[in-house]
Coordinates of C-alpha atoms and ligand atoms in Angstrom, one line a residue:
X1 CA 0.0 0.0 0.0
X2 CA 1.3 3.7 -0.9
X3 CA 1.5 6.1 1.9
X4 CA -1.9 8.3 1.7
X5 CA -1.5 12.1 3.4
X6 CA -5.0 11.5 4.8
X7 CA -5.9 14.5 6.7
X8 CA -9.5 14.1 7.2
X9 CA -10.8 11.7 9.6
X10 CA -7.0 10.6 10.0
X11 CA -4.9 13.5 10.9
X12 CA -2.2 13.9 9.3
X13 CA -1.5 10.1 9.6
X14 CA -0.1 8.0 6.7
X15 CA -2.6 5.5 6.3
X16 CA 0.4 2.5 6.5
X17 CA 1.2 4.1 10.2
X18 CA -2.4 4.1 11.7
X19 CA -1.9 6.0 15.2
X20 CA -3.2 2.6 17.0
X21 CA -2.3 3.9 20.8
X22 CA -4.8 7.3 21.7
X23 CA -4.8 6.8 25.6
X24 CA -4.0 10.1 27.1
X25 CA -5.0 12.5 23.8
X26 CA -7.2 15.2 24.8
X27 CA -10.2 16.3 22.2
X28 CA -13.3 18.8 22.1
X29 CA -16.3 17.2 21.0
X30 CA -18.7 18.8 18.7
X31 CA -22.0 17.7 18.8
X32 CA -25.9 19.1 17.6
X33 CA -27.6 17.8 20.0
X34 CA -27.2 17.2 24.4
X35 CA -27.2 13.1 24.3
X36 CA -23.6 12.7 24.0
X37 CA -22.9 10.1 27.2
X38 CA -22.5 6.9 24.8
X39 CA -20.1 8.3 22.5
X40 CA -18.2 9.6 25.6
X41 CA -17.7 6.6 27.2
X42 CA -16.6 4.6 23.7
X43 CA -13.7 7.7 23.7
X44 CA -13.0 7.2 27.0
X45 CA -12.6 3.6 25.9
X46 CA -9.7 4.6 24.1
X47 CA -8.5 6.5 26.7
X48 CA -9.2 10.2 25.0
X49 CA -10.0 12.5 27.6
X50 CA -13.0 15.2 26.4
X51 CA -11.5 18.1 27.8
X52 CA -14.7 20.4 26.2
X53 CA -18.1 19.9 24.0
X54 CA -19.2 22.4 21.5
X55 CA -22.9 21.8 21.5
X56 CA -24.6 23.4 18.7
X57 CA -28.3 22.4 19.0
X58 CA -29.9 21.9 15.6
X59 CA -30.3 20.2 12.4
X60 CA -26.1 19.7 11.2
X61 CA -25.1 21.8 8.5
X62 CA -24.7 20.3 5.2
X63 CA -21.1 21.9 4.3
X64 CA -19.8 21.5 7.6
X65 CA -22.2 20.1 10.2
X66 CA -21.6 23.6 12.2
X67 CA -22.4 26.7 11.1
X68 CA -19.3 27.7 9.5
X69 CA -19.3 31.1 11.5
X70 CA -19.1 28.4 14.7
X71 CA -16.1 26.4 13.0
X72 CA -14.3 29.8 12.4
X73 CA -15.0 30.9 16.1
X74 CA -13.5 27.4 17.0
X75 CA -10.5 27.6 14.7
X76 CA -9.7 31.3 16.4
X77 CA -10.0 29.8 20.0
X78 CA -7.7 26.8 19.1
X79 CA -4.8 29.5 17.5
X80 CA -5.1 31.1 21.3
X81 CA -5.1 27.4 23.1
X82 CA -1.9 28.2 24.9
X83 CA -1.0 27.2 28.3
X84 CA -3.8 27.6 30.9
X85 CA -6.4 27.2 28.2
X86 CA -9.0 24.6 28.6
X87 CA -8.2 23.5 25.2
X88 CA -4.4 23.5 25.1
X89 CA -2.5 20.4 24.0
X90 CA -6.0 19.5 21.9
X91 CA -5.0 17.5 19.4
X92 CA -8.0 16.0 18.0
X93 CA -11.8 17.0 17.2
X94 CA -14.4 14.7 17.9
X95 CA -17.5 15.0 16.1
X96 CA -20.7 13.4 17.7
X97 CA -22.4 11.9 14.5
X98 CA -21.7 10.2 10.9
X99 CA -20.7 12.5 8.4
X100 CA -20.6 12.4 4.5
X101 CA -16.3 12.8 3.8
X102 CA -17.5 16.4 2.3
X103 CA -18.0 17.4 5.8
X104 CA -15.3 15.7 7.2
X105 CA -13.1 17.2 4.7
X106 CA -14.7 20.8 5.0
X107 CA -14.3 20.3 9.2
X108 CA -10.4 19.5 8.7
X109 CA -9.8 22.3 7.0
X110 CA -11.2 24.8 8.2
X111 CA -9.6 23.6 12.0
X112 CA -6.5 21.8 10.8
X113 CA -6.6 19.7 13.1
X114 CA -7.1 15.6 13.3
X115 CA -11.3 15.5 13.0
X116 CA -13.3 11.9 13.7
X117 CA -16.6 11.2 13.1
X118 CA -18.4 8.3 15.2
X119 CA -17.6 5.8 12.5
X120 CA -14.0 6.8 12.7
X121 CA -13.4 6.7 16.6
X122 CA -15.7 2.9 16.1
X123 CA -13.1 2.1 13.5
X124 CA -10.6 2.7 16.1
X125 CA -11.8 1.2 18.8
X126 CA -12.2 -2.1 16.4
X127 CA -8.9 -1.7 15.4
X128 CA -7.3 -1.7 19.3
X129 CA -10.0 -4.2 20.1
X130 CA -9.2 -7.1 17.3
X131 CA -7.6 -10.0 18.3
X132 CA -8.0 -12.7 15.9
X133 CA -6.8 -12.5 12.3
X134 CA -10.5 -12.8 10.9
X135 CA -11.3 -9.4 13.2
X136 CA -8.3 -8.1 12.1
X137 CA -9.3 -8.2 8.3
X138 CA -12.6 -7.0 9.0
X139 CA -11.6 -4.0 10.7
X140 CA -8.9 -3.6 8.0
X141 CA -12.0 -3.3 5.2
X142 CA -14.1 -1.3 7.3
X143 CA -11.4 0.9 7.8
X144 CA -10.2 0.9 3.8
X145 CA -14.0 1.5 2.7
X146 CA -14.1 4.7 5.0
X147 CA -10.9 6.1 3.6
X148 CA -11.8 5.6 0.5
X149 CA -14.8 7.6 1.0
X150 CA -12.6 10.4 1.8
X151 CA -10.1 9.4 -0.5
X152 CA -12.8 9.9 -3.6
X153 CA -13.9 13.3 -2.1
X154 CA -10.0 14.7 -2.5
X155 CA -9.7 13.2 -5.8
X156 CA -12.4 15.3 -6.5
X157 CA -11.7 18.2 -5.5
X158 CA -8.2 17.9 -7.1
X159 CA -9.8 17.4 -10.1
X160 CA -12.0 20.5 -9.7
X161 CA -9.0 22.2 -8.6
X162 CA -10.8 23.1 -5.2
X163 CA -8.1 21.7 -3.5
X164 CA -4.0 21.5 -3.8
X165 CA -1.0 19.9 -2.6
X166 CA -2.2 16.6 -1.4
X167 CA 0.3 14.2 -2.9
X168 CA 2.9 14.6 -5.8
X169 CA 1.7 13.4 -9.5
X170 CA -1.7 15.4 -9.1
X171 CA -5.0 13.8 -10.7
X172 CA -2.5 10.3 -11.9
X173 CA -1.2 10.1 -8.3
X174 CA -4.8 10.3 -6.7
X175 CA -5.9 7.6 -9.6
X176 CA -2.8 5.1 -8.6
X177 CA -3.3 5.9 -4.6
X178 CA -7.5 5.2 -5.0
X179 CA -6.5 1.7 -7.7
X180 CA -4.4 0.7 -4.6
X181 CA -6.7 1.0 -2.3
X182 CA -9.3 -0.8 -3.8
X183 CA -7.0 -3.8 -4.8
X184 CA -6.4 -4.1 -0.9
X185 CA -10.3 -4.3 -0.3
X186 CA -10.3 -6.9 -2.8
X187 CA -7.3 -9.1 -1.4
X188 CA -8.9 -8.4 1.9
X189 CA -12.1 -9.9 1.1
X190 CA -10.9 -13.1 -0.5
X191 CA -9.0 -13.9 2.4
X192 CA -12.0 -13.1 4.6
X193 CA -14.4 -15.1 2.2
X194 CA -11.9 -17.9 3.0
X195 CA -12.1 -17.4 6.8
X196 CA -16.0 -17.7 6.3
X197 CA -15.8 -20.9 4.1
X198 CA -14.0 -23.1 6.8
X199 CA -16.0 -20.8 9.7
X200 CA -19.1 -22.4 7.4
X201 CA -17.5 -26.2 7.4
X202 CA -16.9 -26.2 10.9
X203 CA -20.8 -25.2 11.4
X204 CA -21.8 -27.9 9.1
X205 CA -19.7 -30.4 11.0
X206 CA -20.8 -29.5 14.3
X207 CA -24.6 -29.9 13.1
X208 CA -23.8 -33.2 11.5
X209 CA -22.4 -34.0 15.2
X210 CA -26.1 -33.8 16.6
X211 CA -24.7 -30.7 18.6
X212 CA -27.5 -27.6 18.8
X213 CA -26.3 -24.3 19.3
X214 CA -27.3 -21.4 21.1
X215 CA -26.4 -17.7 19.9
X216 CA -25.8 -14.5 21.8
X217 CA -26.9 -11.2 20.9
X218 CA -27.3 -7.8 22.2
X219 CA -26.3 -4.5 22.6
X220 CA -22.3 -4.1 23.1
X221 CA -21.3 -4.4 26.9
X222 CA -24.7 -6.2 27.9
X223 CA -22.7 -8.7 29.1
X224 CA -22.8 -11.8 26.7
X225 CA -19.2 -12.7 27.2
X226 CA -20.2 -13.1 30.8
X227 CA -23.4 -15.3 30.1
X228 CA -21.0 -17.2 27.8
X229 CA -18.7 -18.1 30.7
X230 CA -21.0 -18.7 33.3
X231 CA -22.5 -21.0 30.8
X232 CA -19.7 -23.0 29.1
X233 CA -16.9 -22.2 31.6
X234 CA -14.9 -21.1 28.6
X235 CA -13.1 -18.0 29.9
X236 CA -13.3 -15.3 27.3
X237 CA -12.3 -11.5 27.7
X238 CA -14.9 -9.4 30.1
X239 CA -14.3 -6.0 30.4
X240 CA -16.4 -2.7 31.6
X241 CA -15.8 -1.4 27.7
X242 CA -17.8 -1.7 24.3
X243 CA -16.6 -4.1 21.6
X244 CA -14.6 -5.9 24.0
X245 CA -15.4 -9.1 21.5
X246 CA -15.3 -8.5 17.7
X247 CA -15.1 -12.3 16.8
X248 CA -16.9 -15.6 17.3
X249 CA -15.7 -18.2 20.1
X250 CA -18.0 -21.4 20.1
X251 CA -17.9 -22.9 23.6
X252 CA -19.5 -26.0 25.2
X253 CA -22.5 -25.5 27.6
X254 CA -23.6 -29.4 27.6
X255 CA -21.7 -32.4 27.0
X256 CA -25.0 -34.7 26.9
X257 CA -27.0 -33.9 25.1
X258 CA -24.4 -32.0 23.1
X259 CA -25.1 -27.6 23.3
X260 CA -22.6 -25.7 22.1
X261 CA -22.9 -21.3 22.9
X262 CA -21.8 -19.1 20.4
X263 CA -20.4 -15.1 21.9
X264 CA -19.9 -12.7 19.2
X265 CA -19.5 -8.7 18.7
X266 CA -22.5 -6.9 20.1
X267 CA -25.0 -3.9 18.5
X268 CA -24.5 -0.4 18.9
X269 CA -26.4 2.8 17.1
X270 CA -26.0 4.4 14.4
X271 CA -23.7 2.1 12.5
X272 CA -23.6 2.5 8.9
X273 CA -24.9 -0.6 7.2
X274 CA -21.1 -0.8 5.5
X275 CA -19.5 -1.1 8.6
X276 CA -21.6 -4.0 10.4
X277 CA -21.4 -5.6 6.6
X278 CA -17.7 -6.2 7.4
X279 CA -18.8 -8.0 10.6
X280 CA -21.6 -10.1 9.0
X281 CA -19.6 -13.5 9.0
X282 CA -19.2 -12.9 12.3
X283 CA -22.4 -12.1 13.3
X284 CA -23.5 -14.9 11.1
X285 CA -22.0 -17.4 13.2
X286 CA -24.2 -16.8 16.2
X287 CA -27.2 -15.9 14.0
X288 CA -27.5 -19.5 12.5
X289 CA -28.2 -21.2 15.9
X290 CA -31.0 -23.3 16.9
X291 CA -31.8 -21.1 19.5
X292 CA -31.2 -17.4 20.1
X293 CA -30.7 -15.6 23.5
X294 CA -31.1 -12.0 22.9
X295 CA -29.8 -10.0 26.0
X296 CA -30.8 -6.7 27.3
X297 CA -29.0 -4.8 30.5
X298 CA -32.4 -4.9 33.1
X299 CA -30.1 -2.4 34.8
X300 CA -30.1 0.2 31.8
X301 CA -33.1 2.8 32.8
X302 CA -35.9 2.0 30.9
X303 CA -35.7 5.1 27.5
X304 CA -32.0 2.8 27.3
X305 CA -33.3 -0.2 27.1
X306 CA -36.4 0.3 24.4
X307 CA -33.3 2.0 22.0
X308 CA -31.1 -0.3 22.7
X309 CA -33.4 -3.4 22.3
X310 CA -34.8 -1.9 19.2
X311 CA -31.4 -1.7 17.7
X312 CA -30.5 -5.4 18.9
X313 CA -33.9 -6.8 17.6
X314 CA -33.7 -5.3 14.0
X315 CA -30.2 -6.2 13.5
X316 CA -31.0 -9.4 14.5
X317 CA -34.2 -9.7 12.7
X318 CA -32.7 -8.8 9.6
X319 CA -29.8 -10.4 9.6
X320 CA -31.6 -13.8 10.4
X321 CA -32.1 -15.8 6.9
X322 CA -35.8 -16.6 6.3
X323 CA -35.3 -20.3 6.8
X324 CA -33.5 -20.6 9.8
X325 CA -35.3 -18.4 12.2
X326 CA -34.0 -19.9 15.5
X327 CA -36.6 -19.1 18.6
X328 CA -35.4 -16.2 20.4
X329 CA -35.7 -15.9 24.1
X330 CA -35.0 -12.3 26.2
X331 CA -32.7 -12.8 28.7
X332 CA -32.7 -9.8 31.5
X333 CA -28.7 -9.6 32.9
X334 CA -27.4 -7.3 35.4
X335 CA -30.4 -8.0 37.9
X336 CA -28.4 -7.8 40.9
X337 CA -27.9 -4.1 40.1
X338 CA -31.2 -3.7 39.7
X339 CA -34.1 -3.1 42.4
X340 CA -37.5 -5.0 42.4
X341 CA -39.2 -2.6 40.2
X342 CA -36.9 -1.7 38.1
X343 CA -36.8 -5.7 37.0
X344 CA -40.5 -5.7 36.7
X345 CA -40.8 -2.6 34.0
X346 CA -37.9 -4.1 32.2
X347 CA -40.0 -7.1 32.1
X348 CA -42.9 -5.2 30.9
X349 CA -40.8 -3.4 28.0
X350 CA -39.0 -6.8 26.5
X351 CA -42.8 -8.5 26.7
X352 CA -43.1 -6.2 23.6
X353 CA -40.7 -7.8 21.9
X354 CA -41.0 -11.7 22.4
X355 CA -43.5 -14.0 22.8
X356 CA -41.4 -16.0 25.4
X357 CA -40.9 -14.8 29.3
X358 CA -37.9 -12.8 29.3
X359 CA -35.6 -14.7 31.9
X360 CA -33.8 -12.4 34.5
X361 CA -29.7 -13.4 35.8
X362 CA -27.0 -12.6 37.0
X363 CA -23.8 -13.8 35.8
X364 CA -22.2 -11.9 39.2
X365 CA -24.2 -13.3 41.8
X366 CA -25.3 -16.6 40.3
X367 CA -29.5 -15.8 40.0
X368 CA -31.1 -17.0 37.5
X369 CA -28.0 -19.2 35.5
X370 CA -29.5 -22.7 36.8
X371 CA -33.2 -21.4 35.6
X372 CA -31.9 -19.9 31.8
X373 CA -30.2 -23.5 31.6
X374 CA -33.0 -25.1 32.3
X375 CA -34.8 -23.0 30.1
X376 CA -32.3 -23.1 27.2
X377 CA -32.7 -27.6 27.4
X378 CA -36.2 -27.6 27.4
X379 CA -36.9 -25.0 24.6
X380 CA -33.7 -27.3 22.5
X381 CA -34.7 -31.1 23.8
X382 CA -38.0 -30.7 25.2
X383 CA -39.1 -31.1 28.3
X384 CA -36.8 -33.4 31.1
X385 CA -38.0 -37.2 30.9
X386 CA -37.9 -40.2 32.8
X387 CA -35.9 -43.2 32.5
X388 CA -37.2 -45.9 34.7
X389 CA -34.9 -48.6 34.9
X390 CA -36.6 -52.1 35.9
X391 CA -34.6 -53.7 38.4
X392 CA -33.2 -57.3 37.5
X393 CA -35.1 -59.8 39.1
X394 CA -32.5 -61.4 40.6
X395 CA -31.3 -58.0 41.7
X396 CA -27.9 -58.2 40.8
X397 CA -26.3 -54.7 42.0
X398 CA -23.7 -55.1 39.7
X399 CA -26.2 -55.4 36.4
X400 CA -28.4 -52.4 38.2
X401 CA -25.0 -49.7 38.4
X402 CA -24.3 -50.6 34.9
X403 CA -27.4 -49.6 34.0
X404 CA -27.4 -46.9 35.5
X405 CA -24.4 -45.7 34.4
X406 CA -24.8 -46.1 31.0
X407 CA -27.9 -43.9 31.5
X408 CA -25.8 -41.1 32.7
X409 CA -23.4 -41.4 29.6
X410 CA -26.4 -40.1 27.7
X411 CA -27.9 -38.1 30.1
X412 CA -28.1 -35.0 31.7
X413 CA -29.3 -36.0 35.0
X414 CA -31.4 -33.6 37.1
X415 CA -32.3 -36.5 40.1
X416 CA -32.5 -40.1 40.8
X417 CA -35.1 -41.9 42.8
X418 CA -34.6 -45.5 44.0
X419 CA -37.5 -47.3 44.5
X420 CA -38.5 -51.0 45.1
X421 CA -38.4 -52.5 41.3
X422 CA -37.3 -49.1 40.0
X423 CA -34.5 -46.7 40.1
X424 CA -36.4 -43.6 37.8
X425 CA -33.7 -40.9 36.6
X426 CA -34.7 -37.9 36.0
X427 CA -33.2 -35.8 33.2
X428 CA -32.7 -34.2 29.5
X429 CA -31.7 -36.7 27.2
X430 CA -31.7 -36.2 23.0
X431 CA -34.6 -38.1 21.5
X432 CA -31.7 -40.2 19.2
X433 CA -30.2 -41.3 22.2
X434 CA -33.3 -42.3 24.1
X435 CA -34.4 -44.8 21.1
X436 CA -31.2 -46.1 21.5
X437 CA -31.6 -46.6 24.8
X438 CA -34.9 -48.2 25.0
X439 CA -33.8 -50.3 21.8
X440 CA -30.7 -51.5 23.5
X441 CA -32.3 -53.1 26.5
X442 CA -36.1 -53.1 25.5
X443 CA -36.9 -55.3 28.9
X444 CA -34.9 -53.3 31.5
X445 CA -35.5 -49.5 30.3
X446 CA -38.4 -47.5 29.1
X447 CA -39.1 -43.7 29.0
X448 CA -42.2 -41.8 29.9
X449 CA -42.7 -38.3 30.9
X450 CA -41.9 -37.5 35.2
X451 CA -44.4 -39.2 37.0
Ligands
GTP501 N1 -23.1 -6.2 38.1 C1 -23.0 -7.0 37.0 N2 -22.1 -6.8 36.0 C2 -22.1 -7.6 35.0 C3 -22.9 -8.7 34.9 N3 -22.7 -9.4 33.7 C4 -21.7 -8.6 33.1 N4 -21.3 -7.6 33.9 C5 -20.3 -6.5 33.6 O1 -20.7 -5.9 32.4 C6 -19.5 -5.6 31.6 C7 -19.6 -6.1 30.2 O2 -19.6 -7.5 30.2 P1 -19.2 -8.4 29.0 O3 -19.6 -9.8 29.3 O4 -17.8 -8.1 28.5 O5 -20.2 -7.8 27.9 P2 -20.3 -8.1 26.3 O6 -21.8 -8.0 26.0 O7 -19.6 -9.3 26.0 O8 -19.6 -6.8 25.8 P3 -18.8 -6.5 24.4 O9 -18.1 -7.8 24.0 O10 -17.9 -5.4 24.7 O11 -19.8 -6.1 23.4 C8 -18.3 -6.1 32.4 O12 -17.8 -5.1 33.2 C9 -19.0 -7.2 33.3 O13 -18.3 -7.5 34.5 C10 -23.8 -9.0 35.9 O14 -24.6 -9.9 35.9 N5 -23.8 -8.1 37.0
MG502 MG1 -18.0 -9.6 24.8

């Protein structure tokens, strides 16, 4: 890849020497309207400190989001930032929503300073937060597309001769830099469909297994990585931040009968469709479950939860293909930071959205795990059964454990009950195993509901 003198949206960064480490920049954040606590905490994520906000109430301006009599007044205050100013050592502008790259570009130079738009501090925090090598490439094409976008709007102006001096060889230069760029996204996106083809094989395999799966969704920082550990005891990374996860990890949650939980990257708003795009393998992979727990923060006051559950449910809902909608179950987490009531109109919100009793836990103090598991069997393998085991007639203890035992290879077991002529276990067990069972010793086993 060439070195691009990106300005907008990148500072003065080469594009090959992304500035990955922010902690400890300070920024002013402009924003049209007063609702800026999300977009806070996802720069305080990174560690930028907002050392001011610029709130301009309104509809943004189509050249430049602010008025441009408010940028100049801004870019006037930042020539006078010196020591003892509230602004000095700024070194980056935050701005609260998406922009088109004309704005960003306008923004940039009018300040001359580093500007971001919400896309371009989420492409950041991606970047800092991707681990894996398939996160990694779809971070890298999110972040390619977005340049590009500004990339286009420079090679336009160029070519209008609006704008000068970005890059030697004028108009051919642009042309070679923009052909460069897209012949990354390209490379990028083969390796990535590659990725998806064996991601797609291994879910093939697992289903020929027998093994169902269970899918996580929700809002970023609802806490699915924390469901997903209490559940499979897999220990993934938990941490107070958004997009702490940005790629799949499939974990066990039941040996017999075989469940397998899937934790992926969560929902946030106001995401352009291009950037969760670059996600959708990943997202994919917890989508095409057999059943679907969609979580929602009960300790989130209740105008939170309604946006953020209506973001989660149409992402979901239209990400789902038509054949393989999985049932979907609402499960309330954080409860033990929540009082009585506040749990109750929670309740009475998600009840909108699902058919199913949402199911309240906590992955901190323990409530509710034991029930959702319960919950999550039953809605995959039916209700527990039954296996009454007809003691020998000679009753040989020996003949009677083995039994038994081999019972438990297949069975989740819930409770036993000895009685008389028969020991009854009590458990889930997958319908393929139980004919297998009651084929294998037709005399000695048979399986009803509980009794
Ligand atoms: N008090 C309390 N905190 C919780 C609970 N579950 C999760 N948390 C906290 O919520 C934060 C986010 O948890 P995660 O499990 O990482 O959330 P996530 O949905 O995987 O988040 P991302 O991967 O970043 O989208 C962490 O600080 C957790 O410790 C809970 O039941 N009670
Ligand atoms: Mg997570």
């Amino acid at each position: 890849m060439p070195d691009v003198p990106l300005l907008a949206g990148m500072g003065g960064m080469n594009s090959s020497q992304y500035q990955t480490a922010h902690a400890g920049r300070r920024a002013i954040l402009l924003s049209r309207n007063d609702d800026t606590g999300e977009y806070e905490s996802l720069a305080s994520t990174l560690g930028i400190e907002i050392v001011d906000k610029i709130i301009q109430r309104g509809k943004p301006n189509p050249r430049s989001y602010l008025g441009s009599g408010k940028l100049q007044e801004i870019a006037e205050e930042m020539e006078m930032s010196g020591p003892g100013h509230l602004w000095h050592r700024v070194d980056l502008v935050l701005i609260h929503d998406n922009l088109k790259s004309s704005q960003l570009v306008n923004i940039n130079d009018a300040l001359t300073i580093e500007t971001w738009d919400r896309v371009r501090l989420l492409l950041e925090l991606f970047t800092r937060h991707a681990s894996s090598a398939e996160a990694r490439i779809q971070v890298r094409i999110a972040r390619l597309l977005a340049d590009r976008s500004i990339l286009r709007e420079l090679t336009n102006r160029e070519t209008m001769g609006e704008r000068l001096g970005y890059g030697a060889g004028g108009q051919t230069g642009w042309n070679n830099i923009m052909k460069a760029v897209g012949h990354e996204i390209t490379r990028l996106r083969r390796r990535l469909s590659k990725l998806d083809a064996s991601m797609s094989e291994r879910r093939r395999q697992r289903s020929r297994s027998g093994a169902l799966t269970v899918g996580l969704a929700g809002y970023t920082n609802v806490g699915k990585s924390s469901l997903f550990n209490a559940l499979s005891g897999k220990a993934v990374l938990i941490r107070d931040q958004v997009f702490s996860t940005l790629e799949t990890t499939v974990g066990r949650m039941e040996n017999k009968p075989r469940i397998l939980m899937v934790d992926t990257i969560g929902f946030i708003d106001n995401v352009p469709a291009e950037l969760l795009d670059s996600f959708s393998a990943t997202l994919q992979e917890s989508l095409s479950c057999d059943m679907l727990l969609l979580l929602v923060d009960a300790s989130n006051e209740p105008e939170e939860i309604r946006r953020k559950l209506a973001t989660s449910s149409r992402e979901v809902s239209g990400r789902i293909k038509a054949d393989s909608s999985p049932n979907t179950i609402v499960v309330l987490t954080k409860i033990d930071l929540c009082t009585a009531e506040q749990l109750q109109e929670a309740k009475e919100i998600v009840h909108y959205y699902s058919p199913f009793e949402a199911i309240p836990v906590s992955t901190m103090s323990g409530g509710g795990i034991e029930e959702l598991r319960s919950v999550i069997l039953t809605q995959l393998h039916g209700p527990p059964v039954q296996v009454n085991i007809i003691h020998p007639e000679e009753s040989s203890e020996i003949e009677l454990a083995a039994l038994v035992a081999r019972v438990h290879r297949d069975a989740l077991v819930i409770d036993i009950e000895v009685e008389k002529e028969l020991t009854k276990i009590y458990g889930w067990i997958d319908i393929a195993s139980q004919s297998r069972l009651t084929k294998e010793f037709p005399t000695q086993i048979n399986i009803t509901g509980k009794s």
